[in-house]
Amino acid sequence: MRRAIAPFALTVAALSLAACGQTIEQRAATGAVAGAVIAGPVGAAVGGAAGTAVGHAADD
């Protein structure tokens, strides 16, 4: 059971960090760092994309 919860918790943490920052660039950067910590280079790309999406959604 514990093995199933850990990846979920890390994913939630990464997505919440993707929303940190005041500009789109800052949100993309924090998302990329959080993704890199969790899943390496692929996670960095996904986290950066998530941060950018959050940034664009927040600007609308």
Backbone as CSV, one residue per row, in Angstrom:
resi,resn,N_x,N_y,N_z,CA_x,CA_y,CA_z,C_x,C_y,C_z
1,MET,0.826,-1.199,0.000,0.000,0.000,0.000,0.867,1.257,0.000
2,ARG,1.910,1.252,0.769,2.768,2.418,0.870,3.445,2.728,-0.462
3,ARG,3.771,1.700,-1.234,4.418,1.916,-2.526,3.485,2.606,-3.519
4,ALA,2.210,2.418,-3.380,1.256,3.044,-4.292,1.001,4.504,-3.932
5,ILE,1.134,4.850,-2.686,0.846,6.214,-2.237,2.001,7.162,-2.532
6,ALA,3.230,6.690,-2.439,4.394,7.563,-2.610,4.430,8.262,-3.968
7,PRO,4.274,7.567,-5.104,4.293,8.283,-6.386,3.153,9.282,-6.512
8,PHE,1.999,8.944,-5.978,0.864,9.863,-6.021,1.168,11.128,-5.225
9,ALA,1.731,10.965,-4.048,2.058,12.122,-3.207,3.107,13.002,-3.875
10,LEU,4.091,12.395,-4.506,5.118,13.176,-5.203,4.536,13.916,-6.399
11,THR,3.617,13.298,-7.082,2.972,13.952,-8.219,2.153,15.148,-7.769
12,VAL,1.424,14.995,-6.698,0.628,16.106,-6.164,1.550,17.250,-5.732
13,ALA,2.664,16.917,-5.100,3.615,17.948,-4.682,4.190,18.683,-5.885
14,ALA,4.520,17.947,-6.929,5.078,18.574,-8.128,4.071,19.502,-8.793
15,LEU,2.832,19.073,-8.878,1.817,19.920,-9.502,1.527,21.160,-8.676
16,SER,1.598,21.044,-7.368,1.375,22.231,-6.552,2.543,23.202,-6.670
17,LEU,3.762,22.672,-6.815,4.912,23.547,-7.014,4.901,24.199,-8.387
18,ALA,4.254,23.566,-9.340,4.189,24.143,-10.685,3.434,25.464,-10.684
19,ALA,2.643,25.721,-9.680,1.868,26.955,-9.616,2.602,28.066,-8.876
20,CYS,3.810,27.823,-8.400,4.548,28.843,-7.669,5.150,29.851,-8.646
21,GLY,5.099,31.103,-8.292,5.678,32.154,-9.113,4.615,33.151,-9.533
22,GLN,5.100,34.289,-10.015,4.167,35.332,-10.411,4.083,35.503,-11.919
23,THR,5.101,35.053,-12.640,5.079,35.144,-14.096,5.029,33.743,-14.685
24,ILE,4.729,33.682,-15.961,4.691,32.378,-16.627,6.058,31.715,-16.570
25,GLU,7.111,32.502,-16.735,8.460,31.940,-16.708,8.803,31.358,-15.343
26,GLN,8.406,32.048,-14.277,8.670,31.544,-12.935,7.891,30.266,-12.667
27,ARG,6.664,30.208,-13.108,5.851,29.002,-12.906,6.410,27.834,-13.707
28,ALA,6.871,28.096,-14.912,7.481,27.031,-15.717,8.760,26.535,-15.068
29,ALA,9.540,27.453,-14.518,10.807,27.061,-13.886,10.574,26.233,-12.625
30,THR,9.642,26.636,-11.782,9.393,25.854,-10.573,8.793,24.496,-10.911
31,GLY,7.957,24.442,-11.938,7.422,23.158,-12.372,8.507,22.247,-12.908
32,ALA,9.443,22.824,-13.654,10.543,22.018,-14.202,11.439,21.475,-13.098
33,VAL,11.735,22.280,-12.109,12.574,21.820,-10.996,11.873,20.721,-10.213
34,ALA,10.601,20.914,-9.927,9.855,19.889,-9.190,9.776,18.600,-9.988
35,GLY,9.541,18.707,-11.275,9.489,17.519,-12.118,10.825,16.813,-12.206
36,ALA,11.916,17.583,-12.260,13.252,16.983,-12.332,13.580,16.221,-11.063
37,VAL,13.161,16.731,-9.933,13.428,16.054,-8.665,12.693,14.719,-8.615
38,ILE,11.491,14.690,-9.151,10.680,13.479,-9.067,11.005,12.481,-10.169
39,ALA,11.150,12.931,-11.406,11.257,11.986,-12.514,12.398,12.269,-13.481
40,GLY,13.359,13.078,-13.094,14.505,13.319,-13.960,14.149,14.218,-15.138
41,PRO,14.857,14.036,-16.275,14.668,14.929,-17.421,13.246,14.926,-17.993
42,VAL,12.633,13.773,-18.026,11.261,13.708,-18.532,10.326,14.458,-17.597
43,GLY,10.533,14.304,-16.306,9.730,15.031,-15.332,9.923,16.526,-15.434
44,ALA,11.145,16.946,-15.754,11.407,18.372,-15.916,10.612,18.936,-17.091
45,ALA,10.555,18.188,-18.173,9.791,18.646,-19.335,8.300,18.715,-19.023
46,VAL,7.790,17.696,-18.351,6.369,17.672,-18.002,6.052,18.769,-16.985
47,GLY,6.908,18.932,-15.989,6.688,19.970,-14.978,6.741,21.366,-15.570
48,GLY,7.670,21.583,-16.487,7.751,22.879,-17.156,6.506,23.170,-17.967
49,ALA,6.019,22.163,-18.655,4.790,22.329,-19.438,3.598,22.602,-18.525
50,ALA,3.538,21.898,-17.400,2.443,22.128,-16.453,2.519,23.534,-15.874
51,GLY,3.707,23.985,-15.546,3.868,25.338,-15.021,3.464,26.385,-16.035
52,THR,3.800,26.151,-17.293,3.407,27.082,-18.353,1.896,27.106,-18.517
53,ALA,1.278,25.946,-18.470,-0.186,25.878,-18.598,-0.864,26.594,-17.441
54,VAL,-0.348,26.406,-16.246,-0.917,27.097,-15.082,-0.738,28.607,-15.235
55,GLY,0.433,29.019,-15.721,0.690,30.435,-15.911,-0.245,31.072,-16.914
56,HIS,-0.487,30.379,-18.014,-1.407,30.909,-19.026,-2.839,30.929,-18.513
57,ALA,-3.227,29.911,-17.763,-4.581,29.869,-17.214,-4.787,30.989,-16.192
58,ALA,-3.752,31.291,-15.424,-3.870,32.329,-14.402,-3.944,33.727,-15.037
59,ASP,-3.349,33.881,-16.214,-3.366,35.197,-16.878,-4.719,35.505,-17.515
60,ASP,-5.500,34.486,-17.792,-6.786,34.713,-18.474,-7.829,35.233,-17.559
